[in-house]
Short mmCIF file of C-alpha atoms in Angstrom, two decimals:
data_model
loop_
_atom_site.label_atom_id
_atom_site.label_comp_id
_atom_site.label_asym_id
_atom_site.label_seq_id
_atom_site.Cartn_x
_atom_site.Cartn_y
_atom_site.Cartn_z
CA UNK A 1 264.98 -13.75 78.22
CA UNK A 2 266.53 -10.54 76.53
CA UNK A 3 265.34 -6.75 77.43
CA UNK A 4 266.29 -6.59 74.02
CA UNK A 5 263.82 -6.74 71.12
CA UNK A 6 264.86 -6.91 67.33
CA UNK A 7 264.96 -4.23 65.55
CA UNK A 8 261.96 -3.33 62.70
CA UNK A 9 262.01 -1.49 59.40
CA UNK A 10 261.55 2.31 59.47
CA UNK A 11 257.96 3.33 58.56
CA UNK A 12 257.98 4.30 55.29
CA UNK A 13 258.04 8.06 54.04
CA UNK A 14 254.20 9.68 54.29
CA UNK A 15 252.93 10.69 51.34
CA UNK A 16 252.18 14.39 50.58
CA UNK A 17 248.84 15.68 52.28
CA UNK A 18 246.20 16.07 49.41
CA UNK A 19 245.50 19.04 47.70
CA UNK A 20 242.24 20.83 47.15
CA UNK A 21 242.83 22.55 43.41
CA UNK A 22 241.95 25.47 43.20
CA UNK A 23 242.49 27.25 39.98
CA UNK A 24 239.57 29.84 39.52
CA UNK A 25 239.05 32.98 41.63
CA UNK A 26 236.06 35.49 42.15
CA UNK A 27 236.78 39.11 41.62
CA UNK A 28 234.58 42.49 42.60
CA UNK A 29 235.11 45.35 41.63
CA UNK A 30 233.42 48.87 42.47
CA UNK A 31 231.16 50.34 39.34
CA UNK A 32 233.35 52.88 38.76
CA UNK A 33 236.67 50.93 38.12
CA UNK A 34 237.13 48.90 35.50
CA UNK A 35 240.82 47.67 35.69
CA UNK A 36 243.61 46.88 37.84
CA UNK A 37 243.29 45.04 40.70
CA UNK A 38 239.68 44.22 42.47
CA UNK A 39 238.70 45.29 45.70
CA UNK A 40 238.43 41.66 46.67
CA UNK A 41 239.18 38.76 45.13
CA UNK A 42 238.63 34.68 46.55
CA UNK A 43 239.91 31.96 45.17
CA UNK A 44 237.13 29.61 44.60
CA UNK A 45 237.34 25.69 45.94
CA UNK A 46 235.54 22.78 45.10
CA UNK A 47 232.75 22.34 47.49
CA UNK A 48 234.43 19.01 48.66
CA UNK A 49 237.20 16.81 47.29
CA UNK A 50 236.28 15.26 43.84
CA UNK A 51 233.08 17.50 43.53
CA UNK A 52 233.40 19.18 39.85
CA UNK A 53 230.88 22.16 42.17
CA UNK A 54 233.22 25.04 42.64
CA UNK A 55 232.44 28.70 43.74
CA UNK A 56 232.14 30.86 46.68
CA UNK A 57 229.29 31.17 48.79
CA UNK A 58 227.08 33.99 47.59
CA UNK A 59 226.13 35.21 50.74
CA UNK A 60 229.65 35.64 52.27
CA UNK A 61 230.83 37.83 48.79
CA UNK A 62 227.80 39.80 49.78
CA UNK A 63 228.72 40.20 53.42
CA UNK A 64 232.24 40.91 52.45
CA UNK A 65 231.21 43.64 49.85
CA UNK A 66 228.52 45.02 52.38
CA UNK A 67 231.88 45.66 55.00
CA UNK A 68 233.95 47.31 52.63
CA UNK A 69 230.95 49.31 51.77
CA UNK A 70 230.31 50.81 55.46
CA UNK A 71 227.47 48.70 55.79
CA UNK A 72 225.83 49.37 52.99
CA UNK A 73 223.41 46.50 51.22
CA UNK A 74 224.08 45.89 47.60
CA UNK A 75 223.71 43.83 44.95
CA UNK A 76 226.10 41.92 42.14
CA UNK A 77 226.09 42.60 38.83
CA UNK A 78 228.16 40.70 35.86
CA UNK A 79 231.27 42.81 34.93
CA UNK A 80 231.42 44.69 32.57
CA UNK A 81 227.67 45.21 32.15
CA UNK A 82 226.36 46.58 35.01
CA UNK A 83 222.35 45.81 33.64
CA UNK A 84 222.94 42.21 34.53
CA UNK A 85 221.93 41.19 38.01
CA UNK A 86 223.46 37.97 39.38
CA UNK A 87 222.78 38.09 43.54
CA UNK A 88 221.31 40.10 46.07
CA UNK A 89 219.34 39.88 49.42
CA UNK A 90 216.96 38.10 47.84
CA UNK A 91 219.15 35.01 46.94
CA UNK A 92 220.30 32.37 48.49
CA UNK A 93 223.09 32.87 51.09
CA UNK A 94 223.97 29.28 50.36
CA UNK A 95 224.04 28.91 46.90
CA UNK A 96 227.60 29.06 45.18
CA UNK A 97 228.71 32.48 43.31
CA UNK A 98 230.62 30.74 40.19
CA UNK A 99 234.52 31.82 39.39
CA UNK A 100 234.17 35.03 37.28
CA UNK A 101 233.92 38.68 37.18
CA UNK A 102 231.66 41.00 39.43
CA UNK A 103 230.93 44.72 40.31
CA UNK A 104 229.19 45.32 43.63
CA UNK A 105 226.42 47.33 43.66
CA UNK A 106 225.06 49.57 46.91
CA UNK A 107 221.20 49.51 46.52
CA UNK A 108 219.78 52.61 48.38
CA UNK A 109 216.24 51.99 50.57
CA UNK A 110 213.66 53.33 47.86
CA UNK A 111 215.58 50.72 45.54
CA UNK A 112 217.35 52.75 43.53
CA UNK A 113 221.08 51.58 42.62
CA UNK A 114 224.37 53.46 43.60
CA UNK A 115 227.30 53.34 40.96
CA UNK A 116 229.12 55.90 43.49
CA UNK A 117 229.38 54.82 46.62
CA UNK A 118 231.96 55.31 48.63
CA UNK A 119 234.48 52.64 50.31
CA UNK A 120 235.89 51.88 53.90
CA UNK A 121 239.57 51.56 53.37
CA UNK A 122 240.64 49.84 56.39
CA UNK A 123 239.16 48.37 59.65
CA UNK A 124 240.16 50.90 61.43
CA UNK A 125 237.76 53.31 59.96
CA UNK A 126 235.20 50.68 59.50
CA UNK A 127 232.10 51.42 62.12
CA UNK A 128 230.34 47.86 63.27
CA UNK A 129 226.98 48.17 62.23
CA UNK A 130 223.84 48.59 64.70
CA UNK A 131 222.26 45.47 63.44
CA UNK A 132 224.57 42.94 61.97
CA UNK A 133 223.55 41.04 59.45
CA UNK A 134 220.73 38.64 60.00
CA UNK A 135 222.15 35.24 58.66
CA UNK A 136 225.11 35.83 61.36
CA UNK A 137 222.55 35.70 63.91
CA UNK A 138 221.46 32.82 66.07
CA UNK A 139 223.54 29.82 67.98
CA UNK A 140 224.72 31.62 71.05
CA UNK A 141 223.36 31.72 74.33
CA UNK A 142 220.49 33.88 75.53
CA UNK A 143 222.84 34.50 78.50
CA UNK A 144 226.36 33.77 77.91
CA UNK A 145 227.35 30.98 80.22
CA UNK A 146 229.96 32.15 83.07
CA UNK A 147 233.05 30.75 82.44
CA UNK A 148 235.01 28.00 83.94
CA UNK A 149 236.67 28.48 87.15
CA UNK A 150 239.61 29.23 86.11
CA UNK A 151 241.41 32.35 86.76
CA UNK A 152 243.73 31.94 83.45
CA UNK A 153 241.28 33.05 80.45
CA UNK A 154 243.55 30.76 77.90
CA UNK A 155 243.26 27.58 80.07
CA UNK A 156 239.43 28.49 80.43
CA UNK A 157 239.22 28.60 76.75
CA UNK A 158 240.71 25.14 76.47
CA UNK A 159 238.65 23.82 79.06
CA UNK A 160 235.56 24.92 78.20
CA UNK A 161 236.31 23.76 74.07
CA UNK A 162 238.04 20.38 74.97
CA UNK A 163 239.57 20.78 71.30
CA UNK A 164 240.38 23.12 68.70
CA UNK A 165 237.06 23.68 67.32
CA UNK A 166 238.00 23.35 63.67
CA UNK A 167 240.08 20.25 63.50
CA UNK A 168 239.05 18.27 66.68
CA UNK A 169 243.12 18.11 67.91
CA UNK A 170 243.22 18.09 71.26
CA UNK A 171 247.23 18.90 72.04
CA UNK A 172 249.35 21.89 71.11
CA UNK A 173 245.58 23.83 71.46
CA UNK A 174 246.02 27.88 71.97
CA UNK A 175 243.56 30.64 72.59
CA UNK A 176 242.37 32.68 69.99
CA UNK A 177 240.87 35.84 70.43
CA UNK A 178 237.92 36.43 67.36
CA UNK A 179 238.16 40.29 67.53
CA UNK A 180 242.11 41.26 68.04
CA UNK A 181 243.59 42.25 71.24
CA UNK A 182 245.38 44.58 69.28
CA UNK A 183 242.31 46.13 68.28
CA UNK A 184 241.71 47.48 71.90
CA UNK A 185 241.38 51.21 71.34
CA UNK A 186 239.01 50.43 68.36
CA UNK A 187 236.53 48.25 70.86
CA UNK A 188 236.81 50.81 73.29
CA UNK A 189 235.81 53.72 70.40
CA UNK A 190 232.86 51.57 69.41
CA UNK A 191 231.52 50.59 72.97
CA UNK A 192 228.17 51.52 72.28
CA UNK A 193 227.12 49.23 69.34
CA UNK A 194 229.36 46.70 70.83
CA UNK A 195 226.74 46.85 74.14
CA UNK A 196 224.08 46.49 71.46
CA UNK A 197 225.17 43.31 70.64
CA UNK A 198 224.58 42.16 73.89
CA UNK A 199 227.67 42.15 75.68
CA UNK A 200 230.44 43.76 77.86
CA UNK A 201 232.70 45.79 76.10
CA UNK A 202 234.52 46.87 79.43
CA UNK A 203 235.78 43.40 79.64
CA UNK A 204 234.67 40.65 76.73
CA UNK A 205 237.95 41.96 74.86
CA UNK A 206 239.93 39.57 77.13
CA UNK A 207 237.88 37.53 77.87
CA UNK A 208 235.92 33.75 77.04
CA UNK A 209 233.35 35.62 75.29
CA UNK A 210 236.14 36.75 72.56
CA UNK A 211 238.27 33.32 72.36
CA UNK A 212 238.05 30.36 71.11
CA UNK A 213 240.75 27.31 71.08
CA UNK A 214 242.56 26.89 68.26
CA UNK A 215 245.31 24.28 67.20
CA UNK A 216 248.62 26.25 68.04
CA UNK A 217 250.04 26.22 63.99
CA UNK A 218 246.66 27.59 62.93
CA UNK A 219 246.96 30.93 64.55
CA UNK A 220 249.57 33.14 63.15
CA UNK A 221 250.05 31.35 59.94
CA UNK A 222 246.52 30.67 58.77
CA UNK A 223 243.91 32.38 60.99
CA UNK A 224 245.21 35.70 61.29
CA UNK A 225 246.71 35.72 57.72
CA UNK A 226 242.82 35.46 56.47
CA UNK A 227 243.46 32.14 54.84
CA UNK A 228 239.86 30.98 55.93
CA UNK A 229 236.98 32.89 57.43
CA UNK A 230 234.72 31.57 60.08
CA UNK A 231 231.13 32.48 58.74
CA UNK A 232 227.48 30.84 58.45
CA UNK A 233 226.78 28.56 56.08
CA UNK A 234 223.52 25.96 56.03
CA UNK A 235 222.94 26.72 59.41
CA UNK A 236 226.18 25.79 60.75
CA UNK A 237 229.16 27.90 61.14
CA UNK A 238 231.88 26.47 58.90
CA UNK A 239 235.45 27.37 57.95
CA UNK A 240 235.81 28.51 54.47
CA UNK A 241 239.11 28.88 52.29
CA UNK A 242 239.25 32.20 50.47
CA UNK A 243 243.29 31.82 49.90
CA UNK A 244 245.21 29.28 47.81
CA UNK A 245 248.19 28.97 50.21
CA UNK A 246 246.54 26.52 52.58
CA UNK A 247 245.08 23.61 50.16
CA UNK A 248 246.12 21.00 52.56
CA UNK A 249 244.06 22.53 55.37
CA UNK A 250 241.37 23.17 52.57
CA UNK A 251 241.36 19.55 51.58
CA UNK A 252 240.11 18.83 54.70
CA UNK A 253 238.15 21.24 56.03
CA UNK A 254 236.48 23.69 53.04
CA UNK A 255 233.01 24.17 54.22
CA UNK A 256 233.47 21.75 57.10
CA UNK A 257 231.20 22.83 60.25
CA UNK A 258 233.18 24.20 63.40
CA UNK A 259 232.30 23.22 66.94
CA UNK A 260 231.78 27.34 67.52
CA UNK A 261 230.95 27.67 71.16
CA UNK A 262 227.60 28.63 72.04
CA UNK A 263 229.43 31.74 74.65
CA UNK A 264 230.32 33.68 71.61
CA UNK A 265 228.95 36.87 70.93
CA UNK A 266 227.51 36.48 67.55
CA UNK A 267 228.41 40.02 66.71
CA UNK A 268 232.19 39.37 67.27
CA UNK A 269 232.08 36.42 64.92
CA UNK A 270 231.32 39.16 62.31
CA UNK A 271 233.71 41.70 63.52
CA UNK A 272 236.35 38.86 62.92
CA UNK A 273 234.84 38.25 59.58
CA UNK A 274 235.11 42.15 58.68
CA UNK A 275 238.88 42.17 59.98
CA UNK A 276 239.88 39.57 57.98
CA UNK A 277 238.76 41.07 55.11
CA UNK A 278 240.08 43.72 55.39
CA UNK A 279 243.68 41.64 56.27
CA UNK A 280 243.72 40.21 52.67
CA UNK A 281 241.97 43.15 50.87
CA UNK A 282 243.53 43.92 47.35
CA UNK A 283 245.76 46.53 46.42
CA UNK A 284 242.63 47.15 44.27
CA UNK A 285 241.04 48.39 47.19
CA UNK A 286 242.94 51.56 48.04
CA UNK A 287 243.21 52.56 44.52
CA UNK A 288 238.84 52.86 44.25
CA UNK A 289 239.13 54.58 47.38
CA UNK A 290 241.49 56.92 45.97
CA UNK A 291 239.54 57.29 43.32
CA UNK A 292 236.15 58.03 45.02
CA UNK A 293 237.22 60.17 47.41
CA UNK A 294 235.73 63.76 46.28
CA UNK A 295 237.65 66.71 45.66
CA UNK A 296 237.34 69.41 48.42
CA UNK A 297 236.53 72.96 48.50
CA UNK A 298 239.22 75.41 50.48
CA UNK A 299 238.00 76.58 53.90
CA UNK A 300 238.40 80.06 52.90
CA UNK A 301 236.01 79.65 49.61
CA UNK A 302 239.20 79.99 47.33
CA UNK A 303 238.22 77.03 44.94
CA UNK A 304 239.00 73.23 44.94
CA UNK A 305 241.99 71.61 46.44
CA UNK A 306 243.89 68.64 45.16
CA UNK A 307 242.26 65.10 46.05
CA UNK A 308 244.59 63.98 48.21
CA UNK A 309 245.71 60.35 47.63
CA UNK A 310 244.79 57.17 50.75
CA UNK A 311 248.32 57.62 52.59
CA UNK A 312 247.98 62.02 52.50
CA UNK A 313 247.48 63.19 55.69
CA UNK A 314 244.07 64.58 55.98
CA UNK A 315 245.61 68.15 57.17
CA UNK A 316 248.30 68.43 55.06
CA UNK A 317 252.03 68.99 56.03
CA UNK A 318 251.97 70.31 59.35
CA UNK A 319 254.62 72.97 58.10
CA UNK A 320 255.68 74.05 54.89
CA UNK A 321 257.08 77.74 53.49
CA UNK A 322 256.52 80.82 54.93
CA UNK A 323 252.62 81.88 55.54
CA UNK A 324 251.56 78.55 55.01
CA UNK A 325 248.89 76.66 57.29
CA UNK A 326 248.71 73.04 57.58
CA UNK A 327 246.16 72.02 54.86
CA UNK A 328 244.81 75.83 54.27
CA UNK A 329 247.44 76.36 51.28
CA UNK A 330 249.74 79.38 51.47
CA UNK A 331 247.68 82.28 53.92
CA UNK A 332 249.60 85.10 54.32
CA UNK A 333 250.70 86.89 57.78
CA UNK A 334 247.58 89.39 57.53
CA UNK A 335 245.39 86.33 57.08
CA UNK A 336 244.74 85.90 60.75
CA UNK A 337 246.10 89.60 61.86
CA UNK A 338 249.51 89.09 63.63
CA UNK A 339 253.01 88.37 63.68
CA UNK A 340 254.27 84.56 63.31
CA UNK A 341 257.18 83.53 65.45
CA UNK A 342 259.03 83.06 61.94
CA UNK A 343 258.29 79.68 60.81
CA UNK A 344 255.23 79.85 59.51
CA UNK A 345 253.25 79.37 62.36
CA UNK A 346 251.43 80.94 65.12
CA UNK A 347 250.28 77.40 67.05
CA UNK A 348 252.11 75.88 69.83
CA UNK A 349 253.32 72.31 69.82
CA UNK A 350 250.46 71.46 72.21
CA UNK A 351 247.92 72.86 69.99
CA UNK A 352 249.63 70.75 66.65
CA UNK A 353 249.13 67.88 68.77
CA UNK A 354 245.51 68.66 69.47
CA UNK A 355 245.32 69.51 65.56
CA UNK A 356 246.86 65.98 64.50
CA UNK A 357 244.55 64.20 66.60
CA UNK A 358 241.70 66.30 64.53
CA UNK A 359 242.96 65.31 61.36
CA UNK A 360 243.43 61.75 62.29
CA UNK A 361 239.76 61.56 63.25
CA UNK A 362 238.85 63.51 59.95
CA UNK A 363 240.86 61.20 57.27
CA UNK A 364 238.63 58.22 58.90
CA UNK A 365 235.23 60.41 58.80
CA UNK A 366 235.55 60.48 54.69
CA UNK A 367 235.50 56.70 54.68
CA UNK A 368 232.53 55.97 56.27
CA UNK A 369 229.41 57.46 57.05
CA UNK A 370 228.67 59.76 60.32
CA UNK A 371 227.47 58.34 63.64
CA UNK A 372 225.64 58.92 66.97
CA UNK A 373 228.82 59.76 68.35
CA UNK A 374 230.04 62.10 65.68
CA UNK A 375 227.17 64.15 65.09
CA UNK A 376 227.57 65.05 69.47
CA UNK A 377 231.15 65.79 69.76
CA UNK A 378 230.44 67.86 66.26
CA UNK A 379 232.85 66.20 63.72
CA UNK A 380 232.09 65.79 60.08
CA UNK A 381 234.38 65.53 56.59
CA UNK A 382 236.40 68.67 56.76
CA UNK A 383 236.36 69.97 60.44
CA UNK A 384 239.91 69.28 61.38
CA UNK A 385 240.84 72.40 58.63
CA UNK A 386 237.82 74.61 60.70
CA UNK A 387 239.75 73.93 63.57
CA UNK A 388 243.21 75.05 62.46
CA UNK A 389 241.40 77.57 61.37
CA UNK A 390 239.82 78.61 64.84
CA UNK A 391 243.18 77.82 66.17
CA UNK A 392 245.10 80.22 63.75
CA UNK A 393 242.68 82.92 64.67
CA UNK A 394 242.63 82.35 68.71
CA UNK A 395 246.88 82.70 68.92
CA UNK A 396 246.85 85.48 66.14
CA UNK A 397 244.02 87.56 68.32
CA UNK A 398 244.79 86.83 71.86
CA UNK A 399 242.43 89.28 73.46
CA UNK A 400 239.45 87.38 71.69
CA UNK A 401 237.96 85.42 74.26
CA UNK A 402 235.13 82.57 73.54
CA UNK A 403 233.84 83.18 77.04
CA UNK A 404 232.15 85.59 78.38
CA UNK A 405 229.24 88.07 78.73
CA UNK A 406 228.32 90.65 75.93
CA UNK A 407 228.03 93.81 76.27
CA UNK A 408 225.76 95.69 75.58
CA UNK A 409 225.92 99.16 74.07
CA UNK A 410 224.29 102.11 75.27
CA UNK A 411 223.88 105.87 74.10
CA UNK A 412 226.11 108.15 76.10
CA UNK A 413 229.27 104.93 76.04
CA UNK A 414 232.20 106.57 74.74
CA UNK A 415 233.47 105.30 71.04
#
């Protein structure tokens, strides 16, 4: 008998995956622009293959506009008149916003409506909110399992999901971490709403709490790209195509529920929703926050300055002529009573450093509103240019000292 069996035809060439069409997109826009680009935009799919339904669900616009908005509740209205109301808190999370035209609308607590608000313009001056909102609540464990026993968080991941959660493959699976590990100094900054949420901020950055298993190809193309979004929908948590590059994936999967582990924090399901946001956020964006930002008055009472556009450092140059001060504007040498070293500048390296640092934390401060944490470590919009100030003053008057007794004085001292 031969080892040798005949040989068969080739398998014919597959066909190309199907498409899910999608031809029609929803745009917002903030009250107070009117054209270029939108500060988000979504192309809409049909609800499922075949299905003439198309749109995007109501309440994740909402939730996405509500982010951008520093966690402010709002409302959308029909572009261009803002007098016609199409969805707020009061509608249906569920219900599908048709392909159109929208402004986003910030509705303050006593109800009345906010053409002005301002934006976030990036996630890294985006503060979670306290209370997140309630729709993205629910599913997870009262008290997060422990995880597997396995020292290698990845394999744990894969053990514990058996298969990437969104398509059911189980080869080439990877671990996916919901909030960013490269977003590690930003959950250390917010530790204390993070704890609010119930979990370990010390830790849950690394580990099963933050990762879920993924097929491999899904990651850096798709996932982190913000091609879908993981986010509530009819009770489930479902995948849901915002992009148009991935209408094979979409085909499949568009409002498809996800096997989303029960040992996820609920709260970083929504921090991963906020970051990917603000991933494929529209050039549309940065130009309303441009725009909104409000002019500023000079520290030393000398008028308005400039509004300085989203990329301006929020000091200004750190040197410029002769008698100049960081952001002050031109100050001359009697300004702050003593000789420069000839540059322009009486500060030290070390205390620019310190400055930068200040105006770093200052640029983010006029993008979002105050918190717990501000108002005790005494920073608010503008306090980086008091501090240059202060600075100025300290190496222009040397024998001023902030500590210290007063004295008092008495008749008889000598003058």
């Amino acid at each position: 008998m031969s080892s040798v069996l005949p040989a068969i035809t080739a398998r014919p060439l597959k066909n190309p995956l199907p498409l899910l069409d999608t031809n029609s997109q929803v745009s917002v826009y903030h009250p107070k622009v009117h054209s270029g680009a939108p500060i988000l935009l979504f192309h809409a799919f049909p609800s499922e293959p075949g299905s003439g339904v198309v749109g995007v669900p109501v309440g994740l616009v909402l939730d996405a506009c509500f982010v951008l908005a520093g966690n402010q509740q709002g409302e959308l209205h029909l572009y261009p008149s803002l007098q016609e109301r199409v969805a707020g808190d009061d509608s249906d999370p569920d219900g599908l916003l048709v392909p159109g035209i929208y402004h986003f609308v910030v509705v303050r607590a006593g109800g009345e409506l906010d053409y002005d608000y301002h934006l976030c313009e990036s996630f890294d001056a985006w503060t979670p909110p306290v209370v997140i909102p309630a729709r993205w609540l629910g599913g997870e464990a009262a008290h997060a399992p422990p995880p597997p026993n396995i020292s290698n968080i990845s394999a744990a991941v894969k053990v514990d999901d058996k298969v990437c959660i969104m398509t059911g493959a189980a080869t080439a699976l990877r671990a996916s971490h919901l909030v960013p590990k490269a977003e590690g100094a930003w959950f250390s900054f917010h530790y204390r709403v993070l704890t609010g949420y119930g979990g370990d901020p010390t830790t849950d950055l690394t580990s099963v709490r933050n990762e879920v298993a993924l097929r491999a190809d899904l990651i850096a193309q798709v996932f982190d790209q913000g091609l879908f979004l993981f986010a509530p929908y009819a009770d489930h948590v479902v995948a849901v195509f915002v992009q148009a590059m991935a209408q094979d994936l979409a085909y499949k999967y568009h409002l498809r529920a996800v096997n989303f582990p029960s040992r996820i924090r609920r709260g970083y399901l929504f921090i991963r929703f906020a970051w990917n946001i603000f991933k494929f956020s529209t050039p549309g964006l940065a130009a309303a926050v441009a725009m909104m930002r409000p002019l500023e008055l000079r520290p030393d009472g000398g008028g308005l300055l400039k509004r300085k556009s989203a990329d301006s450092p929020a000091g200004g140059s750190k040197k410029s002529k002769k008698g100049s001060r960081g952001g002050g504007g031109a100050r001359k040498e009697e300004d702050v009573g003593g000789a420069d070293d000839g540059d322009g500048s009486l500060l030290t390296d070390d205390d620019e450093a310190q400055l930068a640092v200040f105006e770093t934390l200052d640029k983010v401060l006029k993008t979002r509103p105050l918190t717990v944490d501000d108002e005790q470590a005494g920073r608010y919009p503008g306090f980086s240019r008091i501090k240059r100030l202060e600075y100025e003053y300290r190496r222009a008057h040397p024998q001023v000292s902030a500590v210290g007794v007063a004295r008092v004085w008495e008749e008889g001292d000598d003058e």
